[in-house]
Short mmCIF file of C-alpha atoms and ligand atoms in Angstrom, two decimals:
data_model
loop_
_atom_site.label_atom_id
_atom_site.label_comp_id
_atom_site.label_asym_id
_atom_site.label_seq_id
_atom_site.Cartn_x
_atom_site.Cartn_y
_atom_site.Cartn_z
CA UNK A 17 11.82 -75.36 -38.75
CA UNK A 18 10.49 -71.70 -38.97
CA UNK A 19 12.56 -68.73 -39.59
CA UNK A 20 13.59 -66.65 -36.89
CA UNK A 21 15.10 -63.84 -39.10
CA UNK A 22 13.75 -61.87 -42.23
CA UNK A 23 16.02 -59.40 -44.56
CA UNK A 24 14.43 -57.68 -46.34
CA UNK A 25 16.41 -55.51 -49.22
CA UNK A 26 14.55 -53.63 -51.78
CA UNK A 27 17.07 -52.35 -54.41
CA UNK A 28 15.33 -49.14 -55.34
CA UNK A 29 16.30 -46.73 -58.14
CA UNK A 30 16.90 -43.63 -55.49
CA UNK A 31 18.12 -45.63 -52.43
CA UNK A 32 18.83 -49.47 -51.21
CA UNK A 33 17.10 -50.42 -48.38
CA UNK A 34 17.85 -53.46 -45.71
CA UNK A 35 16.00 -54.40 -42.98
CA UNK A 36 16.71 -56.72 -40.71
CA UNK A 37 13.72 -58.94 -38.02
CA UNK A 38 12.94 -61.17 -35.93
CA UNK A 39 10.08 -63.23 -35.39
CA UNK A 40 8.84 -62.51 -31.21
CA UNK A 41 7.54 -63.98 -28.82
CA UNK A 42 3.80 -63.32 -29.73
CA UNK A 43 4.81 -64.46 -33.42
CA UNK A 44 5.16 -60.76 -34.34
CA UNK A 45 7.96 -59.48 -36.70
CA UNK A 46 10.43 -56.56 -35.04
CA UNK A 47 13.20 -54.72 -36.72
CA UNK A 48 16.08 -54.25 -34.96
CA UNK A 49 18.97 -53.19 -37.65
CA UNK A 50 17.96 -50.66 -40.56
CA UNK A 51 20.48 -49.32 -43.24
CA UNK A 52 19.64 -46.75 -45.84
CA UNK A 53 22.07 -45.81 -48.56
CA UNK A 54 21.71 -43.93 -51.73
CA UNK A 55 21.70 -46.50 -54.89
CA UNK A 56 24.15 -46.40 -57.58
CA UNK A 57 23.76 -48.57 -60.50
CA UNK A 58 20.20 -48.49 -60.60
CA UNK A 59 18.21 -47.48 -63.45
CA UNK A 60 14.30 -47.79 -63.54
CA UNK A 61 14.30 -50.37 -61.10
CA UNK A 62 16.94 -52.98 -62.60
CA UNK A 63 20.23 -53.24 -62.03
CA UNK A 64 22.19 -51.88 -64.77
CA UNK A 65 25.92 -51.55 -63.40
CA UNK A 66 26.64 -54.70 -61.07
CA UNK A 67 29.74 -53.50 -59.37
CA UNK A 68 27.94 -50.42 -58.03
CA UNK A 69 24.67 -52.31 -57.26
CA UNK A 70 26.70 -54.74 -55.19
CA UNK A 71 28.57 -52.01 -53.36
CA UNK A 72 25.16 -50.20 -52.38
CA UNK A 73 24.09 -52.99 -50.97
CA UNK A 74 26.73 -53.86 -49.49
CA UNK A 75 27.09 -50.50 -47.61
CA UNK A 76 23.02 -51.00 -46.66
CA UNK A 77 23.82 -54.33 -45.34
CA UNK A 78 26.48 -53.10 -43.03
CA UNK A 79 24.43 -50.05 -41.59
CA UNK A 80 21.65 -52.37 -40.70
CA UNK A 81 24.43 -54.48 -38.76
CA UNK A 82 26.26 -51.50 -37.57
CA UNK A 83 25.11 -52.26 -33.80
CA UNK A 84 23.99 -55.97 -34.50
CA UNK A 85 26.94 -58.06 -35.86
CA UNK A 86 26.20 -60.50 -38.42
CA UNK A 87 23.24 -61.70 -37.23
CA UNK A 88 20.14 -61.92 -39.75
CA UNK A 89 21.86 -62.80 -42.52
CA UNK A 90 21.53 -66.15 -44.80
CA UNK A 91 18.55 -66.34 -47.00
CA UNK A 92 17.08 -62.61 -47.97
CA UNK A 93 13.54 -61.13 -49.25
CA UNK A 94 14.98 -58.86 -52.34
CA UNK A 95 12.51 -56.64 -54.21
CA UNK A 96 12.76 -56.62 -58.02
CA UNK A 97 10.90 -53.78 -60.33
CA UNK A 98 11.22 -52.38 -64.11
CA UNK A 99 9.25 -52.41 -67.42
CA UNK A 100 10.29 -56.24 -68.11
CA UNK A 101 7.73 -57.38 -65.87
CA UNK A 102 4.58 -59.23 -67.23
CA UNK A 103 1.06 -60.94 -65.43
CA UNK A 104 -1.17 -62.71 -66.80
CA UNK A 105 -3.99 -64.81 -65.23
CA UNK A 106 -4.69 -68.44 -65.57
CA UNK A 107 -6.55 -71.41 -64.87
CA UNK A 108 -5.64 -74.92 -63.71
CA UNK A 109 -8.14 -77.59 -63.74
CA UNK A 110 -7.56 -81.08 -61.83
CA UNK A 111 -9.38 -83.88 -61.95
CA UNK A 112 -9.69 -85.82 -58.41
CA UNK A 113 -12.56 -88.07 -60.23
CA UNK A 114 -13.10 -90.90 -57.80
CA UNK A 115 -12.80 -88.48 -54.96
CA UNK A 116 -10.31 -90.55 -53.17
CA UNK A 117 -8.76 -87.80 -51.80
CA UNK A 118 -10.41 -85.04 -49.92
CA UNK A 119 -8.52 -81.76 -50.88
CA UNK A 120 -5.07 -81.43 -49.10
CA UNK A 121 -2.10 -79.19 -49.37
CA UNK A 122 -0.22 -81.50 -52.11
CA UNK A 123 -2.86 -81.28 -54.33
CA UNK A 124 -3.35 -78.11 -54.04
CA UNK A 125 1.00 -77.88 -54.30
CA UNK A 126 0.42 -79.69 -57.57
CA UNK A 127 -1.84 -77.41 -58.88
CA UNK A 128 -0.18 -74.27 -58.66
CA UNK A 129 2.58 -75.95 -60.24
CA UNK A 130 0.54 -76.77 -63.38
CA UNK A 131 -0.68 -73.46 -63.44
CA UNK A 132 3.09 -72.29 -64.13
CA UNK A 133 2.61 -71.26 -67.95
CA UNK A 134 5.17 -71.90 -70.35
CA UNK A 135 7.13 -68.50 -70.60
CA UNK A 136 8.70 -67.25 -73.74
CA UNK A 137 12.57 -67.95 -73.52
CA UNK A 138 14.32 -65.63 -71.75
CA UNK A 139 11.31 -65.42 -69.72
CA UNK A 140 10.84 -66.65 -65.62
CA UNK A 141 7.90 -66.93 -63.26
CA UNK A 142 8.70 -64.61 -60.27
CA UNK A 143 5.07 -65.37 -58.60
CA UNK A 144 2.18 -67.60 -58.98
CA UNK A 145 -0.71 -66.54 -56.53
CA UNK A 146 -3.42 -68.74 -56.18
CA UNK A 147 -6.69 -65.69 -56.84
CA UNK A 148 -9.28 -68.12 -56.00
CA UNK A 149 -11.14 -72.11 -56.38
CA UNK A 150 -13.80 -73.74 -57.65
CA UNK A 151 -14.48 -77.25 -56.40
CA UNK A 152 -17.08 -79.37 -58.65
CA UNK A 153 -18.91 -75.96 -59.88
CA UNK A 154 -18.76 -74.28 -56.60
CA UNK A 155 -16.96 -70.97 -57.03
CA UNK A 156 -15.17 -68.69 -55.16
CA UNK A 157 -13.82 -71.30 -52.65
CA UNK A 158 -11.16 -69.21 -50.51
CA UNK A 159 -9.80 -72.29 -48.59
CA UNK A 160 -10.90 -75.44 -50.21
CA UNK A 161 -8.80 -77.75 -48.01
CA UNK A 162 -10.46 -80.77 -46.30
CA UNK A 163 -13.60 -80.07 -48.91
CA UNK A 164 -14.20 -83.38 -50.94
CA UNK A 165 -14.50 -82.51 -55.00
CA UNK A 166 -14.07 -84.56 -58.19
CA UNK A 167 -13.31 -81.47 -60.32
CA UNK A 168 -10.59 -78.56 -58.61
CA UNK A 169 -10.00 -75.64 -60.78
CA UNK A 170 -7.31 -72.79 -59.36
CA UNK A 171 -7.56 -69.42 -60.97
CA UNK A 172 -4.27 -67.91 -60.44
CA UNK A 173 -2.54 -64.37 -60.94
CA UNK A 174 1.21 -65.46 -62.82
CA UNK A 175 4.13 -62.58 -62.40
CA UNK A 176 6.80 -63.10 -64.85
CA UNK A 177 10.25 -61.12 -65.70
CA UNK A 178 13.04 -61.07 -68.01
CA UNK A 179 15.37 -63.75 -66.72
CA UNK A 180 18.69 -62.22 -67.25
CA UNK A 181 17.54 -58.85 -65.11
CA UNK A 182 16.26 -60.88 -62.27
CA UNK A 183 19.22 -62.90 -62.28
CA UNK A 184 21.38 -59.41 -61.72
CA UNK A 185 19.29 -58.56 -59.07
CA UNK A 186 20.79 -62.11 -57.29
CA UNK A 187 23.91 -61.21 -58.46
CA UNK A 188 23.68 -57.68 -56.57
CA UNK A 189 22.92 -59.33 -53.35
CA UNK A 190 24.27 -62.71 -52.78
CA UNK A 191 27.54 -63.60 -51.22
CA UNK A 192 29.20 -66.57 -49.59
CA UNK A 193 27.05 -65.56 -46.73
CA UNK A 194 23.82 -64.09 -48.28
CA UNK A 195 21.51 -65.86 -50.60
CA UNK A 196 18.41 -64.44 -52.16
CA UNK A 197 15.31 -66.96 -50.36
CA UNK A 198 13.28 -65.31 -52.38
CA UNK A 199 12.58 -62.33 -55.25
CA UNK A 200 9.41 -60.43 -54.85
CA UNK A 201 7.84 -57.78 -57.32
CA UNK A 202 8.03 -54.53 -55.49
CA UNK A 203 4.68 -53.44 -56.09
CA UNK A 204 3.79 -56.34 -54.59
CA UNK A 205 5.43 -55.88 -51.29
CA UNK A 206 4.80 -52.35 -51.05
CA UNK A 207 0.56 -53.91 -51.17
CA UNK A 208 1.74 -56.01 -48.10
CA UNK A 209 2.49 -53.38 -46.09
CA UNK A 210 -0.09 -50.72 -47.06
CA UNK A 211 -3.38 -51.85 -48.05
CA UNK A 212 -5.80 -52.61 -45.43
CA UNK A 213 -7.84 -56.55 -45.81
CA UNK A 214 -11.10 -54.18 -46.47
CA UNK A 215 -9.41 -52.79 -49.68
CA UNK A 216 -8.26 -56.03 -51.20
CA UNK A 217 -11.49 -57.53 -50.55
CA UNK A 218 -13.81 -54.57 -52.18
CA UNK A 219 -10.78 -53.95 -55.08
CA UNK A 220 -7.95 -51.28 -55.02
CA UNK A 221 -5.14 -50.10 -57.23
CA UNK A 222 -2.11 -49.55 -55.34
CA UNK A 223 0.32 -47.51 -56.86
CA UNK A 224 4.15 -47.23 -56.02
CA UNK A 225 5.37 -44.20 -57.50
CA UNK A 226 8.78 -44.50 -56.81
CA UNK A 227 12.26 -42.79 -57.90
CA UNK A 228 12.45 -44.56 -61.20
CA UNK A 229 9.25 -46.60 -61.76
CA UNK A 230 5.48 -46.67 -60.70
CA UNK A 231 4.28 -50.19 -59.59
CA UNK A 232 0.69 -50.94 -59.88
CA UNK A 233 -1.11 -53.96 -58.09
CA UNK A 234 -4.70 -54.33 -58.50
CA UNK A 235 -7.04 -55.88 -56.06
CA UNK A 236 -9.95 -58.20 -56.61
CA UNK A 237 -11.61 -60.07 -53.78
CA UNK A 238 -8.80 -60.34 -51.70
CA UNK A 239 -5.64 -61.18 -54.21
CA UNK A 240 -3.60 -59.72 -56.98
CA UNK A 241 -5.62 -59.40 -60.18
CA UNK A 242 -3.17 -57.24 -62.26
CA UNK A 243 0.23 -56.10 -61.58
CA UNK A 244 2.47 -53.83 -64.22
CA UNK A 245 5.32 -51.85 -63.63
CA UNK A 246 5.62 -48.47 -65.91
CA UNK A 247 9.49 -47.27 -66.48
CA UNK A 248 8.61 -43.49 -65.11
CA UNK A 249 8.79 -42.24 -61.53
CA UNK A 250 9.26 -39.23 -59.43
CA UNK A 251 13.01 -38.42 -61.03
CA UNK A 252 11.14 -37.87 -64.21
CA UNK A 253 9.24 -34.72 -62.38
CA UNK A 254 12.06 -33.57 -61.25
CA UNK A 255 14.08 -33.96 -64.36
CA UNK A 256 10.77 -31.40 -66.25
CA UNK A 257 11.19 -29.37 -63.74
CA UNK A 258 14.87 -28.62 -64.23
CA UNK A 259 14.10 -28.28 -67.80
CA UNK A 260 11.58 -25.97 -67.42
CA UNK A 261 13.24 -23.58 -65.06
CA UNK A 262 16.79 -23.81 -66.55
CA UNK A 263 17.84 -25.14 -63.09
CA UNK A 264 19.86 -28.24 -61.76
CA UNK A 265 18.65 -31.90 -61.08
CA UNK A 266 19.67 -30.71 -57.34
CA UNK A 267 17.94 -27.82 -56.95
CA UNK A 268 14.61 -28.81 -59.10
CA UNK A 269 14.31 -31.81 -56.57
CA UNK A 270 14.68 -29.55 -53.35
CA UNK A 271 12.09 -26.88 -55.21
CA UNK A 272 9.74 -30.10 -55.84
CA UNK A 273 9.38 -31.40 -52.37
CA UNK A 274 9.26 -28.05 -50.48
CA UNK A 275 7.42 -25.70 -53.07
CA UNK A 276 6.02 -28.10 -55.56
CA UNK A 277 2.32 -29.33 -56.03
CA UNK A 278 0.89 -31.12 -58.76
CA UNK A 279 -2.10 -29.22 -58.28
CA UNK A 280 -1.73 -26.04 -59.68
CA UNK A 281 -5.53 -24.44 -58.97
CA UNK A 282 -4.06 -24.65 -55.08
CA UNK A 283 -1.76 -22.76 -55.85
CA UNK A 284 -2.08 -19.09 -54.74
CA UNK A 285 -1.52 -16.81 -57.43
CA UNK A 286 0.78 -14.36 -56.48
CA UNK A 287 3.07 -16.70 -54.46
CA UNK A 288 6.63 -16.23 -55.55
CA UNK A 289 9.62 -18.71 -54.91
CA UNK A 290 13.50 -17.74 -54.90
CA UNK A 291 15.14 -19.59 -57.40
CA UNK A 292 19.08 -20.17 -57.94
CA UNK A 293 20.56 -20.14 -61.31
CA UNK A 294 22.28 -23.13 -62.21
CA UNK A 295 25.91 -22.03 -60.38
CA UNK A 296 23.61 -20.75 -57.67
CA UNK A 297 25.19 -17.85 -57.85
CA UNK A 298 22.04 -15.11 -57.82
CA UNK A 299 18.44 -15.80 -57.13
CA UNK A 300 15.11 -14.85 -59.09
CA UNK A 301 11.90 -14.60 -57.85
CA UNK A 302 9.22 -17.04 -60.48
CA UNK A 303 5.35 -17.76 -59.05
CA UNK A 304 4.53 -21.09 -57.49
CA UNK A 305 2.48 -21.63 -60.09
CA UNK A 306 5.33 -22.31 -62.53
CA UNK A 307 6.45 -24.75 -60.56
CA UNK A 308 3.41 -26.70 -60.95
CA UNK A 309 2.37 -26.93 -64.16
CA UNK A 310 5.26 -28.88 -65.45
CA UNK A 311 4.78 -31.08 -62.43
CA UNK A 312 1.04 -31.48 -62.79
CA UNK A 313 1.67 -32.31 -66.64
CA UNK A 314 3.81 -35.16 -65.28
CA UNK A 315 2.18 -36.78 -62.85
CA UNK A 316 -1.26 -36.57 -65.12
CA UNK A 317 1.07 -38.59 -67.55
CA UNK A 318 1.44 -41.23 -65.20
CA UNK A 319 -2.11 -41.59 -63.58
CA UNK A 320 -3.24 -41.27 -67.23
CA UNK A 321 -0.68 -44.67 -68.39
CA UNK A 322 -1.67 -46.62 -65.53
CA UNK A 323 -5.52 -46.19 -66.41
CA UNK A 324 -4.84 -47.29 -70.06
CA UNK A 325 -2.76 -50.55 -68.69
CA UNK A 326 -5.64 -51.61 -66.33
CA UNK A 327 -8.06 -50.88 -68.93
CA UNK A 328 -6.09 -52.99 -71.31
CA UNK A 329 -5.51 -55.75 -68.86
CA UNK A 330 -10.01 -56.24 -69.15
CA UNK A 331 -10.77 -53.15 -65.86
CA UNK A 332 -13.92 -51.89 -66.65
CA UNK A 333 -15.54 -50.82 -63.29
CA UNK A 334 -13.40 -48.36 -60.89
CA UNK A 335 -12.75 -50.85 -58.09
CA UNK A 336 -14.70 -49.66 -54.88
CA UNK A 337 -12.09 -49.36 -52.38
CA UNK A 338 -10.27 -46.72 -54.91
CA UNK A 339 -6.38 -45.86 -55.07
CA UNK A 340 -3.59 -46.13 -52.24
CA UNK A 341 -0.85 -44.36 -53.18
CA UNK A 342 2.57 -45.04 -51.80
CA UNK A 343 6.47 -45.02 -52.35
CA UNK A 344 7.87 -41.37 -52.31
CA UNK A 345 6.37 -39.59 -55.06
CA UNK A 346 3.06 -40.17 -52.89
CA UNK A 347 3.86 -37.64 -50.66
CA UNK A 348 3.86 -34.75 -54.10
CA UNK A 349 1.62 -32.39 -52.68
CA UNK A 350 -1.84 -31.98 -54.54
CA UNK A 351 -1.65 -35.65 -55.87
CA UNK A 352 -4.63 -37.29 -53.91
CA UNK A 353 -6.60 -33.76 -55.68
CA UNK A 354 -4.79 -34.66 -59.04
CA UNK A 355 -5.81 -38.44 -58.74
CA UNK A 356 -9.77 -37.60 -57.73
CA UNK A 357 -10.01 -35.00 -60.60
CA UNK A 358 -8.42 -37.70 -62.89
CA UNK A 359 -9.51 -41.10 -62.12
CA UNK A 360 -12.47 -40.58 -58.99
CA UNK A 361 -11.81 -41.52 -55.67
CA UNK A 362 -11.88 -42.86 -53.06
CA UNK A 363 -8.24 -42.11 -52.74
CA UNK A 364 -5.51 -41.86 -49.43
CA UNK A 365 -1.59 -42.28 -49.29
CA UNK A 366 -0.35 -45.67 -47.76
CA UNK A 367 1.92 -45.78 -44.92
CA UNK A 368 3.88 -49.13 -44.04
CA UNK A 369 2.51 -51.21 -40.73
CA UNK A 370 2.29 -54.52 -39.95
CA UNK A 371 5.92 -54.67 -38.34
CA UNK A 372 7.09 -53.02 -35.20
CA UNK A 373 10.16 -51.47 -34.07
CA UNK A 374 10.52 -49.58 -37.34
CA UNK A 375 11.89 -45.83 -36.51
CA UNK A 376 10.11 -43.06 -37.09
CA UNK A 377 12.40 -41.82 -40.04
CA UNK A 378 11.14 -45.47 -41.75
CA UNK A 379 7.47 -44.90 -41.43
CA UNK A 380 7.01 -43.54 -44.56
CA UNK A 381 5.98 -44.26 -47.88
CA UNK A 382 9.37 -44.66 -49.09
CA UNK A 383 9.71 -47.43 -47.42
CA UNK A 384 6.74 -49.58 -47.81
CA UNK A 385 8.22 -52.15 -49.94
CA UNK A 386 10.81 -52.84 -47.49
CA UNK A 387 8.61 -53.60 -45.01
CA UNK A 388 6.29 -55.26 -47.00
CA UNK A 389 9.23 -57.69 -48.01
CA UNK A 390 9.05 -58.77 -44.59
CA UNK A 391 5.55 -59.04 -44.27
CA UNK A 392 5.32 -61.33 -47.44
CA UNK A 393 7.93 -63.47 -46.24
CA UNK A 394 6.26 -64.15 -42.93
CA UNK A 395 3.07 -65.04 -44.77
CA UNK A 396 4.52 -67.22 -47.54
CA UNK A 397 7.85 -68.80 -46.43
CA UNK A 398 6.56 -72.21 -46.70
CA UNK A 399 4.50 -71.89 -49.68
CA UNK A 400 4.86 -72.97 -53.18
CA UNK A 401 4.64 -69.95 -55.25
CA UNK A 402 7.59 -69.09 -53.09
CA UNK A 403 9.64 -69.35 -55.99
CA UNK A 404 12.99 -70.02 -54.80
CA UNK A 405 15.21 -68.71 -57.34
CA UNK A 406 18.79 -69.36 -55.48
CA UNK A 407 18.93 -71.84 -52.52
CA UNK A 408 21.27 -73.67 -51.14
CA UNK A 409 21.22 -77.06 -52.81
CA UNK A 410 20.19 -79.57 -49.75
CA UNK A 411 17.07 -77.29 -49.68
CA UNK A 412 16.36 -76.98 -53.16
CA UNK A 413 16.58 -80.67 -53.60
CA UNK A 414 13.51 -81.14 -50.66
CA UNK A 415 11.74 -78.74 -51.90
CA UNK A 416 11.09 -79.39 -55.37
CA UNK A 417 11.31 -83.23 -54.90
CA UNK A 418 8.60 -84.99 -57.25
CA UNK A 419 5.22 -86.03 -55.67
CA UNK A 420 2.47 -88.45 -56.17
CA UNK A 421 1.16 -87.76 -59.37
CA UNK A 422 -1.96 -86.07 -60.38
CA UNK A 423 -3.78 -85.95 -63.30
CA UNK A 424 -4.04 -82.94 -64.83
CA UNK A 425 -5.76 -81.36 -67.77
CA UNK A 426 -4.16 -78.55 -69.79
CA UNK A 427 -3.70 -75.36 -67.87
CA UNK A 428 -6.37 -72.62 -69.91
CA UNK A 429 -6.42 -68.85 -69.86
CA UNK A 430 -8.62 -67.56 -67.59
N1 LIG B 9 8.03 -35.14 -49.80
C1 LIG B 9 8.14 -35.47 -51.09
N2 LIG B 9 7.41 -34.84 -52.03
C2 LIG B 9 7.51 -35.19 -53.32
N3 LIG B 9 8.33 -36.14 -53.81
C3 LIG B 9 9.07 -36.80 -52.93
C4 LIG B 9 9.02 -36.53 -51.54
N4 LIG B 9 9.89 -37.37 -50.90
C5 LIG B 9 10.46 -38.13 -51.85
N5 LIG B 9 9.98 -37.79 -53.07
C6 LIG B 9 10.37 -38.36 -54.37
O1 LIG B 9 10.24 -39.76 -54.31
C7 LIG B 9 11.21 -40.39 -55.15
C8 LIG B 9 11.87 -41.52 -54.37
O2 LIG B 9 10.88 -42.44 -54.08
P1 LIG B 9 11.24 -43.93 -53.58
O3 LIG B 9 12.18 -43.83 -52.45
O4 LIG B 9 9.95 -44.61 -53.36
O5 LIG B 9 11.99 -44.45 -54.87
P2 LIG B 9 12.85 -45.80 -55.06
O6 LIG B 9 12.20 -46.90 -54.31
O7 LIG B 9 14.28 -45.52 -54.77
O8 LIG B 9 12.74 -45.99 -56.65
P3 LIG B 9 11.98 -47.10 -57.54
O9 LIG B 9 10.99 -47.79 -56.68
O10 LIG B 9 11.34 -46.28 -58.62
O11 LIG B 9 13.05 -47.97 -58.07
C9 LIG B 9 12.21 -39.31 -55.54
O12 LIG B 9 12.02 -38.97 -56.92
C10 LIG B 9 11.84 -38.13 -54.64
O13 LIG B 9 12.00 -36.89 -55.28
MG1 LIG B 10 10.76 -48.23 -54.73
#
């Protein structure tokens, strides 16, 4: 039986985020219960104090039931994030030789599963996401179901984490009540909800430049090619910022979103801002400009470590569709500027759709992950690089129950 409800929670470093849906009538996904809270416990994206993890979540949890009871809860989307995540791409190859079979669901169920690679210890698959299939030399099959082959190769994009952190991101969330249907890489869902099927089929980066990390997902003919997570975010502008005027953490932030561009050639020369010392006791005037340049120094640090990752992970060619940026440190004024002068564009900020009945406060780029939580658990509920880290046992038992054999060759590096 299908789901009715999703949950989606995406633990992030700044706040925790729950939404609750349901599936309507037209098959469409609605919120109806939303709860935003601060995060404590959080740093860089992983859990790093459990008792006030759990007790942000908890407190997001019951705002989003505030006016709905306990309805939607039971097996949640969770978002996971920090530097211990790894991808890697590989290929499966399966030989069908006698072409008994014409290409069905199982074997293509099989496949993925001998495209899991052996992690290092310590080490767990979070996703395996089939990229694309070539059936007796034909390549680039999309859907090779119902095709007859001898030879099936899978080329598949493998997201792996440190086991111990993902298993405190569980820990946060599940209860008696609650568990976790599924972990999904933030960057990940934040793609779901923000990039458009034109991008991922002519290649994008999507960046999440969040509180504590920026997630990047590249795009290659329609799936994830390369994702990476780099452990610096927006809090890290605002923590230069503070440094550079002599200022608090709470009055840098409130300077960076209202006065603050990381574009400093915008910035008129003889503006002046009112700053507060640090008891806020007396105000001096500084130019705009100030403001910016430890920003723009920043944020070039970032765009300038996610170009040497993708170049590392084998990008040569700018990808044609260009950057979306999202999460909330895609709303610093003069980035899309910054990111054109640095990397080329095409370039736009990503706003979440795909859902309705999301309130206007939660149309932002804040919030993309949570939504696209939801989104990816729509799409991929029944499938098998659904992972399943923590189900109840009666399901985990059907679900991962062996199947007719296949023979399979070695799994190779694609
Ligand atoms: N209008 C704005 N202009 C500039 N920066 C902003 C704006 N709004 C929010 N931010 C910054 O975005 C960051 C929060 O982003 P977001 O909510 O995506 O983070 P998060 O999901 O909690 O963290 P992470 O994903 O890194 O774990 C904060 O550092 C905040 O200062
Ligand atoms: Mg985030």
């Amino acid at each position: 039986m299908r789901d009715t409800f999703y949950t989606a929670i995406d633990i992030g470093t700044s706040k925790v985020t729950v939404l609750i849906s349901r599936v309507g009538s037209e098959g469409d996904l609605k919120v109806f219960g939303t709860g935003v809270v601060p995060s404590e416990g959080i740093q860089k994206g992983r859990v790093e104090h459990i008792e006030d993890a759990r007790a942000s979540v908890r407190a997001a949890m019951s705002e989003a039931q505030r006016y709905i009871g306990e309805t939607g809860l039971s097996g949640v989307y969770v978002s996971v994030s920090g530097s211990h995540i790894r991808s890697t791409n590989r290929r499966e190859v399966l030989d069908n030789e006698a072409a008994a079979e014409d290409i069905s669901p199982r074997m293509l169920d099989d496949m993925l599963r001998g495209s899991f690679p052996k992690v290092d210890e310590g080490q767990q698959i979070l996703h395996v996401i089939p990229m694309g299939y070539t059936v007796d030399g034909l390549s680039g099959v999309r859907n090779p179901l119902g095709l007859a082959g001898k030879k099936i190769e899978v080329d598949s994009h493998v997201v792996m984490g440190d086991s111990v952190v993902l298993q405190n991101s569980i820990k946060a969330v599940e209860t008696k009540d609650v568990f976790v249907k599924s972990l999904v890489l933030q960057g990940i869902a934040s793609a779901e909800a923000t990039l458009t099927g034109d991008e991922r089929e002519m290649g994008v980066v999507m960046l999440d430049i969040g509180a504590g990390t920026t997630d990047l997902v590249v795009y290659r003919q329609g799936s994830p090619w390369f994702s990476d997570v780099l452990p610096v975010g927006a809090q890290s502008l605002t923590r230069d910022l503070a440094a550079a005027l002599g200022s608090s953490m709470h009055v840098a932030e409130d300077l960076k979103i209202n006065q603050g561009s990381v574009y400093p050639d915008h910035v008129p020369d003889n503006d002046t801002v009112e700053i507060p010392d640090m008891k806020d006791h007396w105000q001096r005037p500084i130019p705009r400009r100030a403001l910016a340049e430890p920003l723009n120094a920043r944020m070039t640090e970032i765009l300038k470590m996610a170009l040497t990752r993708m170049r590392q992970a084998g990008m040569q060619d700018w990808p044609i569709g260009g950057m979306v940026l999202t999460g909330g440190g895609a709303q610093m004024l003069g980035l899309p500027e910054l990111v054109e002068e640095i990397v080329g564009g095409p370039v736009r900020v990503g706003y979440p759709y795909g859902i309705s009945g999301l309130p206007a406060e939660l149309r932002k780029p804040t919030f993309s992950a949570a939504v696209g939580l939801l989104v990816w658990g729509i799409k991929h509920q029944d499938s098998v690089h659904e992972m399943n880290h923590s189900v109840p046992k009666e399901t985990k038992t059907r679900r991962w129950r062996f199947r007719a054999p296949m023979r399979r060759r070695a799994g190779t590096q694609a």
